[in-house]
């Protein structure tokens, strides 16, 4: 009888200890030094613009800022998700207000700027564009930690070749887009900043409908891919020079 009681006590004690062990909290394993360094080394990318930057009418993964980040990841760069300040229909004035409201916190490893088509579309005074584009360039440099080599400017695409522009004066649109691009190129290069000409690619849509999104106006993901192919060597050069 005593043997049975002793056996029962041992069994209960074992079960109790087992239960206590199971109730112990799980403490997450701390990040290794390598993991912490990787988090700190992730590159920050700020994209400023309008519908072309937000990727109107395409999947968010096909926006050109998203494609840039993805392409850099595939080349071994650790990237944070791009921070985008852009809304369809924005002019330079709207972008300035949008930046003020968003209050982005730099410094960023890369800043891109593409703005102006809505100034042209609304028939605004081109001198307003000259003034405000220059101000936006200066802000972009500040966001890049005052390192102008980290900033890129993309030229304004020519929407005059799209089906949306049917019945409009396409030559007039093209001429005005060229005038706006002459201004942003002049200001960009005068500040020692990289200027990427995507306007030529946009005009290929005149013969290739696959370069236009379903809304018959904005670039398709395929066109954005062509932009990225053009810009990526310059971006990689910028990042390599920072090492």
mmCIF file of C-alpha atoms in Angstrom:
data_model
loop_
_atom_site.group_PDB
_atom_site.id
_atom_site.type_symbol
_atom_site.label_atom_id
_atom_site.label_comp_id
_atom_site.label_asym_id
_atom_site.label_seq_id
_atom_site.Cartn_x
_atom_site.Cartn_y
_atom_site.Cartn_z
ATOM 1 C CA UNK A 1 0.000 0.000 0.000
ATOM 2 C CA UNK A 2 2.804 2.422 0.924
ATOM 3 C CA UNK A 3 4.504 1.613 -2.387
ATOM 4 C CA UNK A 4 1.371 2.584 -4.340
ATOM 5 C CA UNK A 5 1.049 5.868 -2.411
ATOM 6 C CA UNK A 6 4.704 6.715 -3.012
ATOM 7 C CA UNK A 7 4.364 5.966 -6.725
ATOM 8 C CA UNK A 8 1.283 8.186 -6.942
ATOM 9 C CA UNK A 9 3.067 11.097 -5.213
ATOM 10 C CA UNK A 10 6.021 10.838 -7.593
ATOM 11 C CA UNK A 11 3.663 10.808 -10.593
ATOM 12 C CA UNK A 12 1.765 13.885 -9.385
ATOM 13 C CA UNK A 13 5.009 15.752 -8.711
ATOM 14 C CA UNK A 14 6.278 14.927 -12.205
ATOM 15 C CA UNK A 15 3.052 16.088 -13.829
ATOM 16 C CA UNK A 16 3.109 19.301 -11.804
ATOM 17 C CA UNK A 17 6.682 20.096 -12.863
ATOM 18 C CA UNK A 18 5.834 19.288 -16.464
ATOM 19 C CA UNK A 19 2.858 21.657 -16.315
ATOM 20 C CA UNK A 20 5.017 24.425 -14.848
ATOM 21 C CA UNK A 21 7.553 24.009 -17.625
ATOM 22 C CA UNK A 22 4.853 24.378 -20.256
ATOM 23 C CA UNK A 23 3.646 27.618 -18.691
ATOM 24 C CA UNK A 24 7.047 29.275 -18.993
ATOM 25 C CA UNK A 25 6.901 32.327 -21.334
ATOM 26 C CA UNK A 26 8.623 32.078 -24.694
ATOM 27 C CA UNK A 27 11.356 34.697 -24.890
ATOM 28 C CA UNK A 28 12.089 35.769 -28.487
ATOM 29 C CA UNK A 29 15.612 35.263 -29.631
ATOM 30 C CA UNK A 30 17.395 38.627 -29.844
ATOM 31 C CA UNK A 31 18.483 39.825 -33.264
ATOM 32 C CA UNK A 32 22.009 38.927 -34.152
ATOM 33 C CA UNK A 33 24.493 41.699 -34.765
ATOM 34 C CA UNK A 34 24.310 40.947 -38.489
ATOM 35 C CA UNK A 35 20.493 41.244 -38.527
ATOM 36 C CA UNK A 36 20.620 44.540 -36.633
ATOM 37 C CA UNK A 37 23.199 45.912 -39.049
ATOM 38 C CA UNK A 38 21.052 44.874 -42.002
ATOM 39 C CA UNK A 39 18.072 46.762 -40.574
ATOM 40 C CA UNK A 40 20.213 49.861 -40.115
ATOM 41 C CA UNK A 41 21.681 49.557 -43.628
ATOM 42 C CA UNK A 42 18.371 49.485 -45.491
ATOM 43 C CA UNK A 43 18.278 52.232 -48.109
ATOM 44 C CA UNK A 44 15.560 54.871 -47.959
ATOM 45 C CA UNK A 45 13.995 56.126 -51.185
ATOM 46 C CA UNK A 46 11.687 59.150 -51.476
ATOM 47 C CA UNK A 47 9.719 59.600 -54.723
ATOM 48 C CA UNK A 48 8.101 62.982 -55.387
ATOM 49 C CA UNK A 49 5.661 63.712 -58.191
ATOM 50 C CA UNK A 50 2.164 63.282 -59.582
ATOM 51 C CA UNK A 51 0.183 60.519 -61.351
ATOM 52 C CA UNK A 52 3.307 59.243 -63.097
ATOM 53 C CA UNK A 53 4.988 58.625 -59.735
ATOM 54 C CA UNK A 54 1.950 57.166 -57.977
ATOM 55 C CA UNK A 55 1.416 54.895 -60.988
ATOM 56 C CA UNK A 56 -2.142 55.811 -61.905
ATOM 57 C CA UNK A 57 -4.059 52.828 -63.368
ATOM 58 C CA UNK A 58 -1.349 50.210 -62.789
ATOM 59 C CA UNK A 59 -0.764 47.711 -59.995
ATOM 60 C CA UNK A 60 1.221 49.242 -57.115
ATOM 61 C CA UNK A 61 4.049 46.786 -57.765
ATOM 62 C CA UNK A 62 4.455 48.244 -61.268
ATOM 63 C CA UNK A 63 4.898 51.868 -60.228
ATOM 64 C CA UNK A 64 8.341 53.002 -61.294
ATOM 65 C CA UNK A 65 9.481 53.684 -57.691
ATOM 66 C CA UNK A 66 8.421 50.145 -56.730
ATOM 67 C CA UNK A 67 10.211 48.713 -59.760
ATOM 68 C CA UNK A 68 13.354 50.675 -58.896
ATOM 69 C CA UNK A 69 13.334 49.324 -55.338
ATOM 70 C CA UNK A 70 12.683 45.770 -56.557
ATOM 71 C CA UNK A 71 15.476 45.995 -59.134
ATOM 72 C CA UNK A 72 17.909 47.212 -56.495
ATOM 73 C CA UNK A 73 16.874 44.396 -54.122
ATOM 74 C CA UNK A 74 17.657 41.895 -56.867
ATOM 75 C CA UNK A 75 21.121 43.442 -57.122
ATOM 76 C CA UNK A 76 21.753 42.878 -53.425
ATOM 77 C CA UNK A 77 20.735 46.238 -51.972
ATOM 78 C CA UNK A 78 18.551 46.181 -48.866
ATOM 79 C CA UNK A 79 15.672 48.581 -49.438
ATOM 80 C CA UNK A 80 12.911 50.036 -47.325
ATOM 81 C CA UNK A 81 9.572 50.368 -49.132
ATOM 82 C CA UNK A 82 9.681 53.565 -51.219
ATOM 83 C CA UNK A 83 8.079 56.568 -49.585
ATOM 84 C CA UNK A 84 5.876 58.238 -52.200
ATOM 85 C CA UNK A 85 4.468 61.763 -52.056
ATOM 86 C CA UNK A 86 2.403 62.069 -55.218
ATOM 87 C CA UNK A 87 -1.238 62.477 -56.253
ATOM 88 C CA UNK A 88 -2.863 62.371 -59.668
ATOM 89 C CA UNK A 89 -3.408 65.894 -60.999
ATOM 90 C CA UNK A 90 -0.780 67.594 -58.846
ATOM 91 C CA UNK A 91 1.018 70.658 -60.161
ATOM 92 C CA UNK A 92 4.271 71.971 -58.734
ATOM 93 C CA UNK A 93 2.230 74.067 -56.276
ATOM 94 C CA UNK A 94 0.267 71.011 -55.178
ATOM 95 C CA UNK A 95 3.436 68.980 -54.676
ATOM 96 C CA UNK A 96 4.949 71.701 -52.529
ATOM 97 C CA UNK A 97 1.823 71.677 -50.348
ATOM 98 C CA UNK A 98 1.806 67.885 -50.260
ATOM 99 C CA UNK A 99 5.415 67.769 -49.080
ATOM 100 C CA UNK A 100 4.651 70.262 -46.345
ATOM 101 C CA UNK A 101 1.694 68.173 -45.163
ATOM 102 C CA UNK A 102 3.602 64.862 -45.290
ATOM 103 C CA UNK A 103 6.688 66.318 -43.586
ATOM 104 C CA UNK A 104 9.085 63.581 -44.791
ATOM 105 C CA UNK A 105 12.019 62.825 -42.532
ATOM 106 C CA UNK A 106 15.331 62.308 -44.231
ATOM 107 C CA UNK A 107 18.022 61.887 -44.977
ATOM 108 C CA UNK A 108 17.177 59.601 -47.879
ATOM 109 C CA UNK A 109 19.674 57.584 -49.886
ATOM 110 C CA UNK A 110 17.775 58.343 -53.079
ATOM 111 C CA UNK A 111 15.246 61.034 -54.040
ATOM 112 C CA UNK A 112 13.445 61.162 -57.384
ATOM 113 C CA UNK A 113 11.433 64.078 -58.765
ATOM 114 C CA UNK A 114 9.047 64.061 -61.730
ATOM 115 C CA UNK A 115 6.589 66.965 -61.932
ATOM 116 C CA UNK A 116 5.139 69.429 -64.402
ATOM 117 C CA UNK A 117 2.679 67.743 -66.743
ATOM 118 C CA UNK A 118 -0.312 69.230 -64.943
ATOM 119 C CA UNK A 119 1.175 72.717 -65.106
ATOM 120 C CA UNK A 120 1.276 72.236 -68.869
ATOM 121 C CA UNK A 121 -2.160 70.580 -69.089
ATOM 122 C CA UNK A 122 -3.817 73.447 -67.196
ATOM 123 C CA UNK A 123 -2.097 76.081 -69.297
ATOM 124 C CA UNK A 124 -0.355 77.679 -66.328
ATOM 125 C CA UNK A 125 2.302 80.353 -66.664
ATOM 126 C CA UNK A 126 5.517 78.490 -67.453
ATOM 127 C CA UNK A 127 7.469 80.937 -65.278
ATOM 128 C CA UNK A 128 5.581 79.566 -62.260
ATOM 129 C CA UNK A 129 6.980 76.172 -63.178
ATOM 130 C CA UNK A 130 10.509 77.540 -63.441
ATOM 131 C CA UNK A 131 10.306 79.070 -59.954
ATOM 132 C CA UNK A 132 8.552 76.223 -58.201
ATOM 133 C CA UNK A 133 10.526 73.451 -59.883
ATOM 134 C CA UNK A 134 13.717 75.124 -58.678
ATOM 135 C CA UNK A 135 12.292 75.221 -55.145
ATOM 136 C CA UNK A 136 11.357 71.541 -55.359
ATOM 137 C CA UNK A 137 14.851 70.666 -56.543
ATOM 138 C CA UNK A 138 16.307 72.460 -53.535
ATOM 139 C CA UNK A 139 13.949 70.568 -51.223
ATOM 140 C CA UNK A 140 14.943 67.292 -52.859
ATOM 141 C CA UNK A 141 18.597 68.035 -52.165
ATOM 142 C CA UNK A 142 17.770 68.736 -48.515
ATOM 143 C CA UNK A 143 15.881 65.440 -48.247
ATOM 144 C CA UNK A 144 18.977 63.707 -49.591
ATOM 145 C CA UNK A 145 21.044 65.024 -46.705
ATOM 146 C CA UNK A 146 22.256 67.951 -48.822
ATOM 147 C CA UNK A 147 23.964 65.464 -51.119
ATOM 148 C CA UNK A 148 22.844 66.422 -54.629
ATOM 149 C CA UNK A 149 24.391 63.269 -56.060
ATOM 150 C CA UNK A 150 21.565 61.253 -54.457
ATOM 151 C CA UNK A 151 18.854 63.102 -56.412
ATOM 152 C CA UNK A 152 17.518 62.166 -59.849
ATOM 153 C CA UNK A 153 15.023 64.042 -62.012
ATOM 154 C CA UNK A 154 12.887 62.347 -64.653
ATOM 155 C CA UNK A 155 11.673 64.338 -67.636
ATOM 156 C CA UNK A 156 7.954 64.894 -68.289
ATOM 157 C CA UNK A 157 6.351 62.268 -70.581
ATOM 158 C CA UNK A 158 4.422 63.369 -73.659
ATOM 159 C CA UNK A 159 0.759 62.551 -73.061
ATOM 160 C CA UNK A 160 -0.056 63.966 -76.496
ATOM 161 C CA UNK A 161 0.662 60.611 -78.136
ATOM 162 C CA UNK A 162 -1.950 58.780 -76.044
ATOM 163 C CA UNK A 163 -5.483 57.867 -77.161
ATOM 164 C CA UNK A 164 -6.757 60.311 -74.522
ATOM 165 C CA UNK A 165 -5.327 63.172 -76.600
ATOM 166 C CA UNK A 166 -7.297 62.183 -79.700
ATOM 167 C CA UNK A 167 -8.785 65.275 -81.345
ATOM 168 C CA UNK A 168 -6.347 67.638 -79.601
ATOM 169 C CA UNK A 169 -3.418 69.486 -81.127
ATOM 170 C CA UNK A 170 -0.745 66.858 -80.550
ATOM 171 C CA UNK A 171 2.063 68.985 -82.007
ATOM 172 C CA UNK A 172 1.196 71.834 -79.645
ATOM 173 C CA UNK A 173 1.229 69.465 -76.669
ATOM 174 C CA UNK A 174 4.587 68.034 -77.737
ATOM 175 C CA UNK A 175 6.054 71.513 -78.179
ATOM 176 C CA UNK A 176 4.905 72.651 -74.739
ATOM 177 C CA UNK A 177 6.180 69.458 -73.099
ATOM 178 C CA UNK A 178 9.557 70.124 -74.727
ATOM 179 C CA UNK A 179 9.550 73.678 -73.324
ATOM 180 C CA UNK A 180 8.855 72.388 -69.818
ATOM 181 C CA UNK A 181 11.529 69.744 -70.145
ATOM 182 C CA UNK A 182 14.049 72.311 -71.363
ATOM 183 C CA UNK A 183 13.467 74.213 -68.128
ATOM 184 C CA UNK A 184 13.698 71.226 -65.791
ATOM 185 C CA UNK A 185 16.781 69.918 -67.607
ATOM 186 C CA UNK A 186 18.500 73.305 -67.397
ATOM 187 C CA UNK A 187 17.810 73.686 -63.674
ATOM 188 C CA UNK A 188 18.657 70.053 -62.909
ATOM 189 C CA UNK A 189 22.009 70.043 -64.687
ATOM 190 C CA UNK A 190 22.941 73.483 -63.342
ATOM 191 C CA UNK A 191 22.780 71.978 -59.852
ATOM 192 C CA UNK A 192 24.859 68.951 -60.789
ATOM 193 C CA UNK A 193 21.928 66.547 -60.542
ATOM 194 C CA UNK A 194 21.272 63.488 -62.719
ATOM 195 C CA UNK A 195 18.563 64.054 -65.357
ATOM 196 C CA UNK A 196 16.825 61.038 -66.905
ATOM 197 C CA UNK A 197 15.078 61.586 -70.245
ATOM 198 C CA UNK A 198 12.008 59.324 -70.348
ATOM 199 C CA UNK A 199 10.123 61.521 -72.827
ATOM 200 C CA UNK A 200 11.505 59.660 -75.821
ATOM 201 C CA UNK A 201 10.261 56.364 -74.408
ATOM 202 C CA UNK A 202 6.830 57.871 -73.747
ATOM 203 C CA UNK A 203 6.546 58.871 -77.411
ATOM 204 C CA UNK A 204 7.005 55.266 -78.513
ATOM 205 C CA UNK A 205 3.422 54.751 -77.334
ATOM 206 C CA UNK A 206 2.346 56.387 -80.564
ATOM 207 C CA UNK A 207 3.133 53.067 -82.283
ATOM 208 C CA UNK A 208 2.915 50.639 -79.332
ATOM 209 C CA UNK A 209 -0.409 50.538 -77.476
ATOM 210 C CA UNK A 210 1.010 48.162 -74.833
ATOM 211 C CA UNK A 211 2.930 51.087 -73.374
ATOM 212 C CA UNK A 212 -0.343 52.749 -72.292
ATOM 213 C CA UNK A 213 -2.482 51.752 -69.304
ATOM 214 C CA UNK A 214 -6.141 50.854 -69.554
ATOM 215 C CA UNK A 215 -7.231 54.441 -68.890
ATOM 216 C CA UNK A 216 -5.810 55.369 -72.338
ATOM 217 C CA UNK A 217 -3.648 58.116 -70.806
ATOM 218 C CA UNK A 218 -1.060 56.940 -68.306
ATOM 219 C CA UNK A 219 1.948 54.656 -68.808
ATOM 220 C CA UNK A 220 1.514 50.918 -68.451
ATOM 221 C CA UNK A 221 3.727 48.817 -66.225
ATOM 222 C CA UNK A 222 5.654 47.901 -69.366
ATOM 223 C CA UNK A 223 6.537 51.541 -70.025
ATOM 224 C CA UNK A 224 7.571 52.062 -66.412
ATOM 225 C CA UNK A 225 9.868 49.054 -66.778
ATOM 226 C CA UNK A 226 11.549 50.794 -69.710
ATOM 227 C CA UNK A 227 11.997 53.922 -67.591
ATOM 228 C CA UNK A 228 13.636 51.858 -64.861
ATOM 229 C CA UNK A 229 15.981 50.178 -67.333
ATOM 230 C CA UNK A 230 17.095 53.612 -68.424
ATOM 231 C CA UNK A 231 17.462 55.043 -64.917
ATOM 232 C CA UNK A 232 18.893 52.041 -63.072
ATOM 233 C CA UNK A 233 22.518 52.293 -64.244
ATOM 234 C CA UNK A 234 22.621 55.902 -63.040
ATOM 235 C CA UNK A 235 21.025 54.971 -59.719
ATOM 236 C CA UNK A 236 23.466 52.116 -59.149
ATOM 237 C CA UNK A 237 26.337 54.457 -59.967
ATOM 238 C CA UNK A 238 25.018 56.930 -57.382
ATOM 239 C CA UNK A 239 24.729 54.252 -54.696
ATOM 240 C CA UNK A 240 28.131 52.764 -55.455
ATOM 241 C CA UNK A 241 29.773 56.176 -55.141
ATOM 242 C CA UNK A 242 28.249 56.496 -51.679
ATOM 243 C CA UNK A 243 30.040 53.381 -50.423
#
